[in-house]
Tab-separated table of C-alpha atoms in Angstrom:
chain	number	residue	atom	x	y	z
A	232	MET	CA	82.962	87.251	120.752
A	233	THR	CA	82.883	90.758	119.296
A	234	TYR	CA	86.149	91.841	117.681
A	235	ASN	CA	87.696	95.125	118.938
A	236	PRO	CA	90.761	96.614	117.126
A	237	TYR	CA	92.328	97.796	120.393
A	238	HIS	CA	92.355	97.096	124.125
A	239	ILE	CA	92.983	99.295	127.140
A	240	GLU	CA	94.280	97.865	130.414
A	241	GLY	CA	94.594	99.760	133.742
A	242	VAL	CA	92.615	102.783	132.770
A	243	ASP	CA	92.230	103.830	136.429
A	244	ARG	CA	95.909	103.607	137.281
A	245	LYS	CA	97.372	106.886	138.600
A	246	GLY	CA	100.928	106.760	137.174
A	247	ARG	CA	102.445	109.505	135.043
A	248	PHE	CA	102.927	107.414	131.911
A	249	LEU	CA	100.815	106.075	129.100
A	250	VAL	CA	102.286	102.870	127.657
A	251	THR	CA	101.386	102.081	124.044
A	252	CYS	CA	102.018	98.914	121.969
A	253	ASP	CA	101.256	99.496	118.291
A	254	HIS	CA	102.510	96.159	117.014
A	255	ALA	CA	101.239	93.971	119.871
A	256	SER	CA	99.337	91.388	117.848
A	257	ASN	CA	99.470	89.172	114.763
A	258	MET	CA	95.682	89.103	114.642
A	259	VAL	CA	94.011	89.203	111.231
A	260	PRO	CA	90.449	90.381	111.915
A	261	PRO	CA	87.454	88.146	111.185
A	262	ASP	CA	86.119	90.352	108.463
A	263	LEU	CA	89.354	89.587	106.547
A	264	GLY	CA	88.745	85.846	107.018
A	265	GLY	CA	91.315	85.630	109.821
A	266	THR	CA	94.187	85.210	107.339
A	267	LEU	CA	96.322	87.159	104.818
A	268	GLY	CA	97.329	83.875	103.067
A	269	LEU	CA	100.746	83.693	104.805
A	270	PRO	CA	101.963	80.449	106.449
A	271	ASP	CA	101.848	80.267	110.208
A	272	ALA	CA	105.648	80.516	110.375
A	273	ASP	CA	105.529	83.972	108.685
A	274	MET	CA	102.709	85.169	110.952
A	275	ALA	CA	104.882	84.251	113.936
A	276	ARG	CA	107.727	86.415	112.634
A	277	HIS	CA	108.574	90.034	113.236
A	278	ILE	CA	106.958	90.938	109.914
A	279	ALA	CA	103.473	90.364	111.429
A	280	TYR	CA	103.931	91.840	114.893
A	281	ASP	CA	106.589	92.790	117.495
A	282	VAL	CA	107.386	89.545	119.168
A	283	GLY	CA	107.306	89.858	122.968
A	284	ALA	CA	106.373	93.543	123.012
A	285	LEU	CA	102.941	93.099	124.484
A	286	GLY	CA	104.248	91.095	127.460
A	287	VAL	CA	106.909	93.746	128.127
A	288	SER	CA	104.270	96.466	127.794
A	289	ARG	CA	101.953	94.768	130.329
A	290	ALA	CA	104.649	94.288	132.842
A	291	LEU	CA	105.980	97.818	132.320
A	292	ALA	CA	102.573	99.486	132.644
A	293	ALA	CA	101.867	97.492	135.806
A	294	GLU	CA	105.206	98.542	137.365
A	295	LEU	CA	104.583	102.160	136.413
A	296	ASP	CA	100.986	101.982	137.685
A	297	SER	CA	99.983	103.391	134.342
A	298	PRO	CA	97.484	102.473	131.604
A	299	LEU	CA	98.330	100.500	128.505
A	300	ILE	CA	96.704	100.621	125.108
A	301	TRP	CA	97.496	98.108	122.436
A	302	ALA	CA	96.394	97.423	118.871
A	303	ASP	CA	94.829	94.062	118.211
A	304	PHE	CA	95.573	93.740	114.479
A	305	SER	CA	98.699	92.760	112.611
A	306	ARG	CA	100.889	95.446	111.175
A	307	LEU	CA	100.409	93.572	107.879
A	308	VAL	CA	96.675	94.372	107.947
A	309	ILE	CA	97.503	98.020	108.245
A	310	ASP	CA	100.364	99.547	110.228
A	311	PRO	CA	99.212	101.723	113.124
A	312	ASN	CA	102.745	103.171	113.466
A	313	ARG	CA	102.657	104.834	110.038
A	314	GLY	CA	101.019	108.011	108.808
A	315	GLU	CA	97.927	107.581	106.721
A	316	ASP	CA	99.806	108.688	103.589
A	317	ASP	CA	102.929	106.580	104.243
A	318	PRO	CA	103.662	104.178	101.381
A	319	THR	CA	104.447	101.412	103.882
A	320	LEU	CA	101.074	101.700	105.578
A	321	LEU	CA	99.845	98.581	103.774
A	322	MET	CA	102.704	96.268	102.855
A	323	ARG	CA	102.682	93.745	99.934
A	324	LEU	CA	106.263	92.536	100.523
A	325	TYR	CA	108.069	92.514	103.819
A	326	ASP	CA	111.525	91.062	104.639
A	327	GLY	CA	111.343	88.578	101.744
A	328	SER	CA	107.702	87.455	102.281
A	329	ILE	CA	104.960	88.294	99.840
A	330	ILE	CA	101.621	89.100	101.589
A	331	PRO	CA	98.928	87.461	99.378
A	332	GLY	CA	96.005	89.034	101.189
A	333	ASN	CA	97.364	92.494	100.330
A	334	ARG	CA	98.226	91.898	96.684
A	335	HIS	CA	94.879	93.287	95.406
A	336	ALA	CA	94.106	95.726	98.225
A	337	ASP	CA	93.147	98.965	96.434
A	338	ALA	CA	92.428	102.462	97.669
A	339	VAL	CA	88.916	101.506	98.658
A	340	GLU	CA	90.154	98.505	100.750
A	341	ARG	CA	92.908	100.665	102.272
A	342	GLU	CA	90.285	103.242	103.385
A	343	ARG	CA	88.074	100.450	104.752
A	344	ARG	CA	90.925	99.142	106.893
A	345	LEU	CA	91.779	102.637	108.117
A	346	ASP	CA	88.151	103.086	109.246
A	347	ALA	CA	87.783	99.602	110.666
A	348	TYR	CA	91.098	99.232	112.622
A	349	TYR	CA	93.614	102.054	112.381
A	350	ARG	CA	91.465	105.091	113.133
A	351	PRO	CA	89.596	103.554	116.144
A	352	TYR	CA	92.882	102.654	117.751
A	353	HIS	CA	94.315	106.179	117.290
A	354	SER	CA	91.084	107.830	118.423
A	355	ALA	CA	91.098	105.739	121.643
A	356	LEU	CA	94.805	106.480	122.211
A	357	GLU	CA	94.269	110.234	121.847
A	358	SER	CA	91.276	110.153	124.136
A	359	LEU	CA	93.264	108.366	126.739
A	360	ALA	CA	96.166	110.782	126.536
A	361	GLU	CA	93.892	113.827	126.657
A	362	ALA	CA	92.174	112.523	129.796
A	363	ARG	CA	95.468	112.159	131.665
A	364	GLY	CA	96.795	115.718	131.300
A	365	GLU	CA	100.540	115.922	131.485
A	366	VAL	CA	101.290	112.398	130.466
A	367	ALA	CA	104.516	110.816	129.190
A	368	ILE	CA	103.972	108.424	126.305
A	369	VAL	CA	106.168	105.316	126.194
A	370	SER	CA	105.806	103.267	123.016
A	371	VAL	CA	107.113	99.721	123.279
A	372	HIS	CA	108.372	97.743	120.248
A	373	SER	CA	110.703	94.884	119.524
A	374	PHE	CA	113.113	94.220	116.640
A	375	THR	CA	114.614	91.141	115.074
A	376	ARG	CA	118.281	90.456	115.546
A	377	GLN	CA	118.848	90.080	111.788
A	378	LEU	CA	116.860	90.873	108.685
A	379	ARG	CA	117.334	88.540	105.718
A	380	GLY	CA	120.613	89.211	103.983
A	381	ARG	CA	121.542	91.910	106.419
A	382	PRO	CA	124.229	92.098	109.154
A	383	THR	CA	123.347	91.143	112.669
A	384	ARG	CA	122.238	93.995	114.894
A	385	PRO	CA	124.475	94.481	117.977
A	386	TRP	CA	122.026	96.344	120.238
A	387	HIS	CA	120.079	94.831	123.096
A	388	VAL	CA	117.784	97.851	123.257
A	389	GLY	CA	117.268	100.949	121.167
A	390	ILE	CA	115.755	104.259	122.175
A	391	LEU	CA	114.117	106.203	119.377
A	392	HIS	CA	113.225	109.823	119.395
A	393	ALA	CA	112.694	112.843	117.181
A	394	TRP	CA	113.652	116.441	118.035
A	395	ASP	CA	111.951	116.208	121.410
A	396	SER	CA	114.490	114.063	123.365
A	397	ARG	CA	113.692	115.421	126.815
A	398	LEU	CA	112.794	111.984	128.125
A	399	SER	CA	114.875	109.859	125.727
A	400	ASP	CA	118.242	111.609	126.599
A	401	PRO	CA	118.244	110.729	130.327
A	402	LEU	CA	116.768	107.291	129.568
A	403	ILE	CA	119.661	106.540	127.229
A	404	ALA	CA	122.198	107.752	129.800
A	405	LEU	CA	120.676	105.446	132.413
A	406	LEU	CA	120.620	102.463	130.092
A	407	GLU	CA	124.178	103.054	128.979
A	408	ALA	CA	125.224	102.910	132.623
A	409	GLU	CA	123.968	99.334	132.786
A	410	PRO	CA	127.120	97.214	132.359
A	411	ASP	CA	125.432	94.374	130.350
A	412	LEU	CA	123.630	96.428	127.698
A	413	THR	CA	124.519	97.638	124.255
A	414	VAL	CA	122.230	100.626	123.642
A	415	GLY	CA	121.428	102.263	120.326
A	416	ARG	CA	120.200	105.839	119.889
A	417	ASN	CA	117.757	105.826	116.992
A	418	GLU	CA	118.735	102.228	116.241
A	419	PRO	CA	117.837	100.019	114.559
A	420	TYR	CA	115.460	102.523	112.926
A	421	PRO	CA	115.305	106.334	112.460
A	422	GLY	CA	113.623	108.030	115.395
A	423	HIS	CA	110.941	109.901	113.510
A	424	LEU	CA	108.486	109.158	110.703
A	425	PRO	CA	106.020	111.915	109.866
A	426	GLY	CA	102.532	110.817	110.985
A	427	ASP	CA	103.732	107.895	113.059
A	428	ALA	CA	102.130	107.232	116.515
A	429	ILE	CA	104.615	109.323	118.511
A	430	ASP	CA	104.435	112.159	116.001
A	431	ARG	CA	100.650	112.102	116.087
A	432	HIS	CA	100.048	111.730	119.872
A	433	ALA	CA	103.190	113.228	121.428
A	434	LEU	CA	105.182	115.560	119.257
A	435	LYS	CA	102.147	117.450	117.943
A	436	HIS	CA	100.915	117.999	121.532
A	437	GLY	CA	104.217	118.711	123.286
A	438	ARG	CA	103.967	115.531	125.399
A	439	ASN	CA	107.019	113.862	126.838
A	440	ASN	CA	107.707	110.705	124.905
A	441	THR	CA	110.112	107.922	124.090
A	442	LEU	CA	110.065	104.801	121.954
A	443	ILE	CA	111.724	101.621	123.280
A	444	GLU	CA	112.891	98.795	120.965
A	445	VAL	CA	113.898	95.593	122.738
A	446	ARG	CA	115.672	92.870	120.676
A	447	ASN	CA	113.059	90.120	120.314
A	448	ASP	CA	115.303	87.150	121.076
A	449	LEU	CA	115.678	88.639	124.569
A	450	ILE	CA	111.931	88.665	125.247
A	451	GLU	CA	110.671	85.377	123.791
A	452	THR	CA	109.290	83.982	127.098
A	453	GLU	CA	106.804	85.421	129.576
A	454	ARG	CA	109.461	85.425	132.266
A	455	ALA	CA	111.829	87.425	130.037
A	456	GLN	CA	109.120	89.923	129.170
A	457	GLU	CA	108.265	90.433	132.781
A	458	HIS	CA	111.990	90.877	133.556
A	459	TRP	CA	112.379	93.621	130.951
A	460	GLY	CA	109.159	95.395	132.106
A	461	ARG	CA	110.423	95.468	135.685
A	462	ARG	CA	113.903	96.514	134.565
A	463	LEU	CA	112.756	99.406	132.424
A	464	ALA	CA	110.189	100.854	134.838
A	465	PRO	CA	112.570	102.424	137.442
A	466	LEU	CA	114.770	103.690	134.680
A	467	LEU	CA	111.828	105.470	133.071
A	468	GLU	CA	110.743	106.919	136.439
A	469	ALA	CA	114.311	108.167	137.021
A	470	ALA	CA	114.501	109.598	133.500
A	471	LEU	CA	111.220	111.437	133.828
A	472	ALA	CA	112.410	112.895	137.129
A	473	ARG	CA	115.386	114.427	135.217
A	474	VAL	CA	113.165	116.119	132.617
A	475	PRO	CA	113.260	119.899	133.233
A	476	ASP	CA	109.935	121.513	134.093
């Protein structure tokens, strides 16, 4: 089977959103030997991909009748949610784990990975967004409840945004009205990294956007992922309806 660094689902759907999942997969491509030298337990952790995020993205995109694009390579190979000049683009140490396959990755190898995986994904994402006109980009991620040696994170879901919070503000208000949720604004991470996927495909083009982080222990099963996709979809539709023209 031919390896492809990204996949698009539902390209003919007519909804107003474009769902993206940058950290969907823990795949190490065949031309890297299928491994970065980490044990399976580490490749199953949040350091390699966003656990449960792809299942949520699929359910969400289906409910929104909107397309989904997702990257089919581990963030440890090269991180599609970082700018090309970001020092964390190619990690050698992450949350206490050394990545052996990245130890000797030099500038030439970094450029090769950009050309082989990162740039094709971003080119496809931008082409998909351009083809859909006034689209709202929803980037789906997940986060671990606790980093090693750090306090537990209290949020069930976080909404991340930069200066353009037209979609995020009403979405946060709707989520905060849910009685069983603890919601973080720009938690557990800052809402903007220069050159990240939202910056590149939404902020620079004036497109409505939001980034959703769901705590990964809440979406470990397929049933839970489908639940969150179905739960978030009507809230996103309602939030977009509140965005001023």
